[in-house]
Amino acid sequence: MKTIDELLAEGVAGKRVFVRADLNVPLAGTTITDDGRIRAVLPTVKALAEAGARVVVASHLGRPKGAPDPAFSLAPAAARLGELLGADVAFATDTVGESAKATVAGLADGQVAVIENLRFNAGETAKDDAERKAFAQQLAELADLYVGDGFGAVHRKHASVFDLPALLPHAAGYLIATEVGVLKKLTADVKRPYVVVLGGAKVSDKLAVIDELLGKADRLLIGGGMAYTFLKAKGHEVGISLLQEDQIPTVTEYMERAEKNGVELVLPVDVLVSTDFPDLKTKAPADFETVGADAIPSDKEGLDIGPKTRELYASKIADAETVFWNGPVGVFEHPDYAEGTRAVAQALVDSSAFTVVGGGDSAAAVRTLGFDENAFGHISTGGGASLEYLEGKTLPGLAALED
């Protein structure tokens, strides 16, 4: 895989460089609530601009249905990129149309432009190879070189991620190089004990990675909505908590295999429960109680791990040499149900281990809860991509960057 440093050494001055970034930031209207993904691509964009390239940044945002939708415009992200760069960033109001062509043509050496949301064009995500490649060909006309740096999208077989690199000389940006380097530390020559914390809503989203980790991790700590399927599989009442009953046989088999393989699979011992899901808009005080994980009332829902579980999980992380965490262990968006996720984050901060926060909601949680990002070994920009890498899958966006 060619690196951006090699590309820079060959010279990029005056060349149009297409940077496939991941600017898929959370928005409240037009206000960015977490700019972590924009900041993550800054080193690549800055290096290219300072070397005299004409930088064309492209990304998706959200899930528009192959047509323009103002709610998913990249305009706020382009404005924030300009603020972080300390320079004007031009913005094209389409992807490959007249605005994009004129905006790119108007760039001088060292200037940066952002084109509109790639998913406003159906060709970006098309299942049909010909349709996808046709869109990639239109994108290729905007550039001379390609730099892949949108790690959060490398597990997608999309036009700008998979097809476009085949049409242009290409290299991996700094972010992708960093992400892959970190993930290799989680899959090859791992320092032990290796502890993995998995949370999030659905156990089905994590089955493949659990299956893989049962042969690699020393401890698996389970939290979040997915924990209730495990608790149900152990015969416990889970009330109206999130539950995927169809996954109980698989979860049961995983628990049996964990015991056979000597992998410590740790479940909550107490949980916070309520009859009402919290109001995440007003953050009104929640009405909850703490009960044993084997004593959840039939009319209540588990919404966070309890204090005993927080202590238990912290103790299981304390002596680790490597920790990977993906998925909050409670409804952290509400302050009354954020303490479990806060405790996990704090345990990682307190640990001397190499710690990796696996993107998505976990990354948003550590920022929302006020943790210093530098206190973690690495905060990934791609939750889904990280999980698929750990599952041992070939990621299309990385394969496309291989020479």
CSV table of C-alpha atoms in Angstrom, one decimal:
chain,number,residue,atom,x,y,z
A,1,MET,CA,0.0,0.0,0.0
A,2,LYS,CA,1.5,3.3,-1.1
A,3,THR,CA,1.8,5.9,1.6
A,4,ILE,CA,1.0,9.6,1.3
A,5,ASP,CA,4.6,10.4,2.2
A,6,GLU,CA,5.7,8.5,-0.9
A,7,LEU,CA,3.1,10.4,-3.0
A,8,LEU,CA,4.4,13.7,-1.5
A,9,ALA,CA,8.0,12.8,-2.3
A,10,GLU,CA,7.0,12.3,-6.0
A,11,GLY,CA,5.5,15.8,-6.0
A,12,VAL,CA,1.9,16.9,-6.0
A,13,ALA,CA,2.3,20.6,-6.7
A,14,GLY,CA,-0.3,21.8,-9.1
A,15,LYS,CA,-2.1,18.4,-9.2
A,16,ARG,CA,-5.7,17.8,-8.3
A,17,VAL,CA,-5.8,15.3,-5.4
A,18,PHE,CA,-9.1,13.7,-4.6
A,19,VAL,CA,-9.2,12.9,-0.9
A,20,ARG,CA,-11.9,10.4,0.1
A,21,ALA,CA,-12.4,11.5,3.7
A,22,ASP,CA,-15.0,10.6,6.3
A,23,LEU,CA,-16.9,13.8,7.2
A,24,ASN,CA,-19.9,11.9,8.4
A,25,VAL,CA,-20.3,14.0,11.5
A,26,PRO,CA,-23.4,14.1,13.8
A,27,LEU,CA,-25.6,17.2,13.2
A,28,ALA,CA,-28.2,19.0,15.2
A,29,GLY,CA,-29.8,20.9,12.4
A,30,THR,CA,-26.8,22.5,10.8
A,31,THR,CA,-24.7,22.4,14.0
A,32,ILE,CA,-21.9,19.8,14.2
A,33,THR,CA,-22.1,18.2,17.6
A,34,ASP,CA,-18.8,16.2,17.3
A,35,ASP,CA,-16.1,17.3,14.8
A,36,GLY,CA,-13.7,14.4,15.6
A,37,ARG,CA,-13.9,12.9,12.1
A,38,ILE,CA,-13.1,16.3,10.5
A,39,ARG,CA,-10.1,16.8,12.7
A,40,ALA,CA,-8.9,13.2,11.9
A,41,VAL,CA,-8.4,14.0,8.2
A,42,LEU,CA,-6.6,17.4,8.9
A,43,PRO,CA,-3.0,16.0,8.8
A,44,THR,CA,-3.6,14.6,5.3
A,45,VAL,CA,-5.4,17.7,3.9
A,46,LYS,CA,-2.8,20.0,5.4
A,47,ALA,CA,0.2,18.0,4.1
A,48,LEU,CA,-1.2,18.0,0.6
A,49,ALA,CA,-2.2,21.7,0.6
A,50,GLU,CA,1.2,22.7,2.0
A,51,ALA,CA,2.9,20.7,-0.8
A,52,GLY,CA,0.9,22.8,-3.4
A,53,ALA,CA,-1.8,20.3,-4.3
A,54,ARG,CA,-5.2,21.4,-5.3
A,55,VAL,CA,-7.2,19.3,-2.8
A,56,VAL,CA,-10.7,18.0,-3.5
A,57,VAL,CA,-12.2,16.6,-0.4
A,58,ALA,CA,-15.2,14.2,-0.7
A,59,SER,CA,-17.3,12.3,1.7
A,60,HIS,CA,-20.8,10.9,2.5
A,61,LEU,CA,-23.0,12.1,5.4
A,62,GLY,CA,-25.9,10.1,6.7
A,63,ARG,CA,-28.1,8.0,4.4
A,64,PRO,CA,-29.8,10.2,1.8
A,65,LYS,CA,-31.6,8.1,-0.8
A,66,GLY,CA,-29.4,8.8,-3.8
A,67,ALA,CA,-30.8,12.3,-4.3
A,68,PRO,CA,-30.0,15.8,-2.9
A,69,ASP,CA,-31.4,16.3,0.6
A,70,PRO,CA,-30.6,19.6,2.5
A,71,ALA,CA,-30.7,17.7,5.8
A,72,PHE,CA,-27.6,15.8,4.8
A,73,SER,CA,-25.6,18.6,3.1
A,74,LEU,CA,-21.8,18.7,3.7
A,75,ALA,CA,-21.9,22.5,3.9
A,76,PRO,CA,-21.5,22.6,7.7
A,77,ALA,CA,-18.6,20.1,7.5
A,78,ALA,CA,-16.9,22.2,4.8
A,79,ALA,CA,-17.2,25.3,6.9
A,80,ARG,CA,-15.8,23.6,9.9
A,81,LEU,CA,-12.9,22.2,7.9
A,82,GLY,CA,-12.1,25.7,6.8
A,83,GLU,CA,-12.1,26.9,10.4
A,84,LEU,CA,-9.7,24.1,11.5
A,85,LEU,CA,-7.4,24.7,8.5
A,86,GLY,CA,-7.5,28.5,9.1
A,87,ALA,CA,-8.1,29.0,5.4
A,88,ASP,CA,-11.0,29.4,3.0
A,89,VAL,CA,-12.5,26.1,1.8
A,90,ALA,CA,-14.6,26.3,-1.4
A,91,PHE,CA,-17.8,24.3,-1.5
A,92,ALA,CA,-19.4,22.7,-4.5
A,93,THR,CA,-23.2,22.3,-4.3
A,94,ASP,CA,-23.2,19.1,-6.3
A,95,THR,CA,-21.0,16.0,-6.7
A,96,VAL,CA,-20.0,15.8,-10.4
A,97,GLY,CA,-22.1,18.6,-11.9
A,98,GLU,CA,-21.4,22.1,-13.0
A,99,SER,CA,-20.7,23.4,-9.5
A,100,ALA,CA,-18.2,20.6,-8.8
A,101,LYS,CA,-16.4,21.1,-12.1
A,102,ALA,CA,-16.3,24.9,-11.7
A,103,THR,CA,-15.2,24.8,-8.1
A,104,VAL,CA,-12.3,22.4,-8.8
A,105,ALA,CA,-11.3,24.3,-11.9
A,106,GLY,CA,-11.1,27.4,-9.8
A,107,LEU,CA,-8.6,26.0,-7.3
A,108,ALA,CA,-5.1,27.4,-7.1
A,109,ASP,CA,-2.1,25.5,-5.8
A,110,GLY,CA,-2.5,24.8,-2.1
A,111,GLN,CA,-6.3,25.5,-2.0
A,112,VAL,CA,-9.0,23.1,-0.7
A,113,ALA,CA,-12.5,22.4,-1.9
A,114,VAL,CA,-15.2,20.1,-0.6
A,115,ILE,CA,-17.8,18.7,-3.0
A,116,GLU,CA,-21.4,17.9,-1.9
A,117,ASN,CA,-22.4,14.6,-0.2
A,118,LEU,CA,-21.4,11.7,-2.5
A,119,ARG,CA,-24.6,9.8,-1.6
A,120,PHE,CA,-26.7,12.5,-3.3
A,121,ASN,CA,-25.8,10.5,-6.4
A,122,ALA,CA,-27.3,7.0,-6.5
A,123,GLY,CA,-24.1,5.7,-8.3
A,124,GLU,CA,-22.1,6.0,-5.1
A,125,THR,CA,-23.8,3.1,-3.3
A,126,ALA,CA,-25.2,1.2,-6.3
A,127,LYS,CA,-25.2,-2.6,-6.1
A,128,ASP,CA,-24.8,-2.6,-9.9
A,129,ASP,CA,-21.1,-2.6,-10.8
A,130,ALA,CA,-21.7,-0.7,-14.0
A,131,GLU,CA,-23.7,2.1,-12.4
A,132,ARG,CA,-21.1,2.4,-9.6
A,133,LYS,CA,-18.2,2.5,-12.0
A,134,ALA,CA,-19.8,5.1,-14.2
A,135,PHE,CA,-20.1,7.4,-11.2
A,136,ALA,CA,-16.5,6.7,-10.3
A,137,GLN,CA,-15.5,7.7,-13.8
A,138,GLN,CA,-17.2,11.0,-13.4
A,139,LEU,CA,-15.4,11.6,-10.1
A,140,ALA,CA,-12.1,10.7,-11.7
A,141,GLU,CA,-12.5,13.5,-14.1
A,142,LEU,CA,-12.1,15.9,-11.1
A,143,ALA,CA,-8.7,14.7,-10.1
A,144,ASP,CA,-5.2,13.5,-11.1
A,145,LEU,CA,-4.4,11.5,-7.9
A,146,TYR,CA,-6.4,9.7,-5.3
A,147,VAL,CA,-5.8,9.5,-1.5
A,148,GLY,CA,-8.0,7.2,0.6
A,149,ASP,CA,-8.4,8.5,4.1
A,150,GLY,CA,-12.0,7.8,5.0
A,151,PHE,CA,-11.5,4.9,7.3
A,152,GLY,CA,-15.1,4.9,8.5
A,153,ALA,CA,-16.2,3.9,5.0
A,154,VAL,CA,-13.5,1.4,3.9
A,155,HIS,CA,-15.8,-1.6,4.7
A,156,ARG,CA,-18.2,-0.3,2.0
A,157,LYS,CA,-18.0,-1.3,-1.7
A,158,HIS,CA,-18.9,2.2,-2.8
A,159,ALA,CA,-17.8,4.1,-5.9
A,160,SER,CA,-15.6,6.6,-4.2
A,161,VAL,CA,-14.1,4.0,-1.9
A,162,PHE,CA,-13.6,0.9,-4.1
A,163,ASP,CA,-13.9,1.8,-7.8
A,164,LEU,CA,-12.3,5.2,-8.0
A,165,PRO,CA,-8.8,4.2,-6.7
A,166,ALA,CA,-8.6,1.8,-9.7
A,167,LEU,CA,-8.9,4.8,-12.1
A,168,LEU,CA,-6.2,7.0,-10.6
A,169,PRO,CA,-2.7,6.7,-9.1
A,170,HIS,CA,-3.5,6.2,-5.4
A,171,ALA,CA,-2.1,6.2,-1.9
A,172,ALA,CA,-3.3,5.8,1.7
A,173,GLY,CA,-3.7,8.9,3.8
A,174,TYR,CA,-2.3,9.4,7.3
A,175,LEU,CA,-5.5,8.4,9.1
A,176,ILE,CA,-5.9,5.1,7.3
A,177,ALA,CA,-2.2,4.3,7.9
A,178,THR,CA,-2.7,5.0,11.6
A,179,GLU,CA,-6.0,3.0,11.9
A,180,VAL,CA,-4.5,0.0,10.2
A,181,GLY,CA,-1.4,0.1,12.3
A,182,VAL,CA,-3.5,0.2,15.4
A,183,LEU,CA,-5.8,-2.7,14.3
A,184,LYS,CA,-2.7,-4.8,13.6
A,185,LYS,CA,-1.8,-4.5,17.3
A,186,LEU,CA,-5.2,-6.0,18.1
A,187,THR,CA,-4.8,-8.9,15.7
A,188,ALA,CA,-1.1,-9.9,15.6
A,189,ASP,CA,1.3,-10.2,18.5
A,190,VAL,CA,-1.2,-8.9,20.9
A,191,LYS,CA,0.1,-8.0,24.4
A,192,ARG,CA,-1.9,-9.9,27.1
A,193,PRO,CA,-4.1,-9.9,29.0
A,194,TYR,CA,-6.3,-8.8,26.0
A,195,VAL,CA,-9.6,-7.4,27.2
A,196,VAL,CA,-12.5,-6.5,24.9
A,197,VAL,CA,-15.5,-4.5,26.1
A,198,LEU,CA,-18.5,-4.8,23.8
A,199,GLY,CA,-21.7,-2.8,24.2
A,200,GLY,CA,-24.4,-1.3,22.0
A,201,ALA,CA,-28.0,-2.1,21.4
A,202,LYS,CA,-28.1,-5.3,19.3
A,203,VAL,CA,-26.1,-8.5,19.9
A,204,SER,CA,-26.6,-9.4,16.2
A,205,ASP,CA,-24.3,-6.5,15.3
A,206,LYS,CA,-21.5,-8.0,17.3
A,207,LEU,CA,-21.9,-11.8,16.7
A,208,ALA,CA,-19.2,-12.1,14.0
A,209,VAL,CA,-16.6,-10.2,16.1
A,210,ILE,CA,-17.5,-12.2,19.2
A,211,ASP,CA,-17.1,-15.4,17.2
A,212,GLU,CA,-13.6,-14.3,16.1
A,213,LEU,CA,-12.6,-13.0,19.6
A,214,LEU,CA,-13.5,-16.2,21.3
A,215,GLY,CA,-10.2,-17.5,19.9
A,216,LYS,CA,-8.2,-14.4,20.6
A,217,ALA,CA,-9.3,-12.4,23.6
A,218,ASP,CA,-8.6,-13.3,27.2
A,219,ARG,CA,-11.7,-11.5,28.6
A,220,LEU,CA,-15.0,-10.3,27.0
A,221,LEU,CA,-17.0,-7.8,29.0
A,222,ILE,CA,-20.6,-7.4,27.7
A,223,GLY,CA,-22.8,-4.4,28.3
A,224,GLY,CA,-25.4,-2.3,26.7
A,225,GLY,CA,-28.7,-3.5,25.2
A,226,MET,CA,-27.0,-6.6,23.8
A,227,ALA,CA,-26.3,-7.9,27.4
A,228,TYR,CA,-29.9,-8.7,28.0
A,229,THR,CA,-29.9,-11.5,25.3
A,230,PHE,CA,-27.0,-13.1,27.2
A,231,LEU,CA,-28.8,-12.7,30.5
A,232,LYS,CA,-31.9,-14.3,29.0
A,233,ALA,CA,-29.8,-17.1,27.7
A,234,LYS,CA,-28.7,-17.7,31.3
A,235,GLY,CA,-32.4,-18.1,32.2
A,236,HIS,CA,-32.8,-14.6,33.8
A,237,GLU,CA,-35.9,-12.5,33.5
A,238,VAL,CA,-35.1,-9.3,31.5
A,239,GLY,CA,-38.4,-7.6,31.6
A,240,ILE,CA,-39.0,-5.2,28.7
A,241,SER,CA,-35.2,-4.8,28.1
A,242,LEU,CA,-33.8,-5.0,24.6
A,243,LEU,CA,-33.9,-8.6,23.6
A,244,GLN,CA,-33.1,-10.6,20.4
A,245,GLU,CA,-34.7,-13.9,21.3
A,246,ASP,CA,-33.7,-15.4,17.9
A,247,GLN,CA,-30.1,-15.0,18.9
A,248,ILE,CA,-30.4,-16.9,22.2
A,249,PRO,CA,-29.2,-20.2,20.7
A,250,THR,CA,-26.1,-18.5,19.2
A,251,VAL,CA,-25.3,-16.6,22.4
A,252,THR,CA,-25.7,-19.8,24.5
A,253,GLU,CA,-23.2,-21.6,22.2
A,254,TYR,CA,-20.8,-18.6,22.5
A,255,MET,CA,-20.9,-18.8,26.3
A,256,GLU,CA,-20.2,-22.5,26.2
A,257,ARG,CA,-17.3,-22.0,23.8
A,258,ALA,CA,-15.9,-19.2,25.9
A,259,GLU,CA,-15.8,-21.5,28.9
A,260,LYS,CA,-14.2,-24.3,26.8
A,261,ASN,CA,-11.6,-21.9,25.4
A,262,GLY,CA,-10.7,-20.4,28.7
A,263,VAL,CA,-12.1,-17.0,27.7
A,264,GLU,CA,-13.6,-15.1,30.6
A,265,LEU,CA,-17.0,-13.8,29.4
A,266,VAL,CA,-18.3,-11.3,32.0
A,267,LEU,CA,-21.9,-10.1,32.2
A,268,PRO,CA,-23.5,-7.4,34.3
A,269,VAL,CA,-24.3,-8.4,37.9
A,270,ASP,CA,-26.6,-5.4,38.5
A,271,VAL,CA,-28.4,-2.9,36.3
A,272,LEU,CA,-30.4,0.3,36.4
A,273,VAL,CA,-34.0,-0.3,35.3
A,274,SER,CA,-37.0,1.9,34.7
A,275,THR,CA,-40.5,1.6,33.2
A,276,ASP,CA,-39.9,4.7,31.0
A,277,PHE,CA,-37.2,5.2,28.4
A,278,PRO,CA,-35.4,8.5,29.2
A,279,ASP,CA,-36.2,11.7,27.4
A,280,LEU,CA,-33.0,12.3,25.5
A,281,LYS,CA,-34.0,15.8,24.3
A,282,THR,CA,-34.8,17.5,27.6
A,283,LYS,CA,-32.6,15.2,29.8
A,284,ALA,CA,-35.4,15.3,32.4
A,285,PRO,CA,-34.5,13.3,35.6
A,286,ALA,CA,-35.1,9.6,35.1
A,287,ASP,CA,-37.1,7.4,37.5
A,288,PHE,CA,-35.0,4.3,38.0
A,289,GLU,CA,-33.8,1.7,40.5
A,290,THR,CA,-30.8,-0.6,40.7
A,291,VAL,CA,-31.5,-4.3,40.8
A,292,GLY,CA,-29.5,-7.5,40.5
A,293,ALA,CA,-29.1,-8.7,36.9
A,294,ASP,CA,-31.0,-11.8,37.9
A,295,ALA,CA,-33.8,-9.8,39.4
A,296,ILE,CA,-35.1,-7.5,36.7
A,297,PRO,CA,-38.8,-6.8,37.2
A,298,SER,CA,-41.0,-8.0,34.3
A,299,ASP,CA,-42.4,-4.5,33.6
A,300,LYS,CA,-39.0,-2.7,33.6
A,301,GLU,CA,-36.2,-2.1,31.1
A,302,GLY,CA,-32.5,-2.3,31.8
A,303,LEU,CA,-30.8,1.0,30.7
A,304,ASP,CA,-27.3,1.0,32.2
A,305,ILE,CA,-25.0,-1.3,34.2
A,306,GLY,CA,-25.1,-0.8,37.9
A,307,PRO,CA,-22.4,0.2,40.5
A,308,LYS,CA,-21.3,-3.3,41.3
A,309,THR,CA,-20.8,-4.0,37.6
A,310,ARG,CA,-18.9,-0.8,37.1
A,311,GLU,CA,-16.5,-1.9,39.8
A,312,LEU,CA,-16.3,-5.4,38.4
A,313,TYR,CA,-15.5,-4.3,34.8
A,314,ALA,CA,-12.9,-1.8,36.1
A,315,SER,CA,-11.2,-4.6,38.0
A,316,LYS,CA,-11.2,-6.8,34.8
A,317,ILE,CA,-9.6,-3.9,32.8
A,318,ALA,CA,-7.1,-2.9,35.5
A,319,ASP,CA,-4.4,-5.5,34.8
A,320,ALA,CA,-4.8,-5.6,31.0
A,321,GLU,CA,-2.0,-5.0,28.5
A,322,THR,CA,-4.4,-4.4,25.6
A,323,VAL,CA,-8.0,-3.1,25.7
A,324,PHE,CA,-10.5,-2.7,22.8
A,325,TRP,CA,-13.8,-1.1,23.5
A,326,ASN,CA,-16.7,-0.8,21.1
A,327,GLY,CA,-20.2,0.3,22.1
A,328,PRO,CA,-21.5,2.2,25.1
A,329,VAL,CA,-22.8,0.0,28.0
A,330,GLY,CA,-25.9,2.2,28.7
A,331,VAL,CA,-28.0,5.0,27.4
A,332,PHE,CA,-25.1,7.5,27.9
A,333,GLU,CA,-26.9,10.3,26.1
A,334,HIS,CA,-28.9,10.8,29.4
A,335,PRO,CA,-26.9,11.8,32.4
A,336,ASP,CA,-28.7,9.3,34.7
A,337,TYR,CA,-27.7,6.4,32.5
A,338,ALA,CA,-24.2,7.6,31.6
A,339,GLU,CA,-22.3,6.4,34.6
A,340,GLY,CA,-21.7,2.9,33.3
A,341,THR,CA,-20.1,4.2,30.1
A,342,ARG,CA,-18.2,6.8,32.1
A,343,ALA,CA,-16.8,4.0,34.3
A,344,VAL,CA,-15.6,2.0,31.4
A,345,ALA,CA,-13.9,5.0,29.8
A,346,GLN,CA,-12.3,5.9,33.2
A,347,ALA,CA,-11.0,2.4,33.5
A,348,LEU,CA,-9.3,2.7,30.2
A,349,VAL,CA,-7.8,6.0,31.2
A,350,ASP,CA,-6.6,4.6,34.4
A,351,SER,CA,-5.1,1.5,32.8
A,352,SER,CA,-1.5,1.3,31.6
A,353,ALA,CA,-2.6,-0.9,28.7
A,354,PHE,CA,-2.7,0.0,25.0
A,355,THR,CA,-6.3,1.2,24.8
A,356,VAL,CA,-8.4,1.5,21.7
A,357,VAL,CA,-11.9,3.1,21.5
A,358,GLY,CA,-13.6,1.5,18.5
A,359,GLY,CA,-15.3,4.4,16.9
A,360,GLY,CA,-19.0,5.2,16.5
A,361,ASP,CA,-21.0,5.8,19.6
A,362,SER,CA,-18.0,4.9,21.8
A,363,ALA,CA,-16.0,7.7,20.4
A,364,ALA,CA,-18.9,10.1,20.7
A,365,ALA,CA,-19.4,9.0,24.3
A,366,VAL,CA,-15.9,9.8,25.5
A,367,ARG,CA,-16.1,13.2,23.9
A,368,THR,CA,-19.6,13.9,25.2
A,369,LEU,CA,-18.6,12.8,28.7
A,370,GLY,CA,-15.6,15.2,28.7
A,371,PHE,CA,-12.6,12.8,28.5
A,372,ASP,CA,-9.3,14.0,27.1
A,373,GLU,CA,-8.9,12.1,23.8
A,374,ASN,CA,-5.1,12.0,24.4
A,375,ALA,CA,-5.8,9.8,27.5
A,376,PHE,CA,-6.6,6.9,25.2
A,377,GLY,CA,-4.1,5.0,23.0
A,378,HIS,CA,-6.3,5.5,20.0
A,379,ILE,CA,-9.9,6.6,19.2
A,380,SER,CA,-11.0,5.1,15.9
A,381,THR,CA,-13.1,7.0,13.4
A,382,GLY,CA,-14.8,3.8,12.1
A,383,GLY,CA,-16.8,1.6,14.4
A,384,GLY,CA,-18.1,-0.7,11.7
A,385,ALA,CA,-14.8,-0.8,9.8
A,386,SER,CA,-12.9,-1.6,13.0
A,387,LEU,CA,-15.2,-4.5,13.8
A,388,GLU,CA,-15.1,-6.0,10.3
A,389,TYR,CA,-11.3,-5.8,10.4
A,390,LEU,CA,-11.2,-7.6,13.7
A,391,GLU,CA,-13.6,-10.2,12.2
A,392,GLY,CA,-10.9,-11.0,9.7
A,393,LYS,CA,-12.9,-9.6,6.7
A,394,THR,CA,-11.3,-8.1,3.6
A,395,LEU,CA,-12.3,-4.4,3.6
A,396,PRO,CA,-13.0,-3.2,0.0
A,397,GLY,CA,-11.5,0.3,0.6
A,398,LEU,CA,-8.3,-1.1,1.9
A,399,ALA,CA,-8.0,-3.7,-0.8
A,400,ALA,CA,-8.5,-1.0,-3.4
A,401,LEU,CA,-5.5,0.9,-2.0
A,402,GLU,CA,-3.2,-2.1,-2.3
A,403,ASP,CA,-0.8,-1.9,-5.3
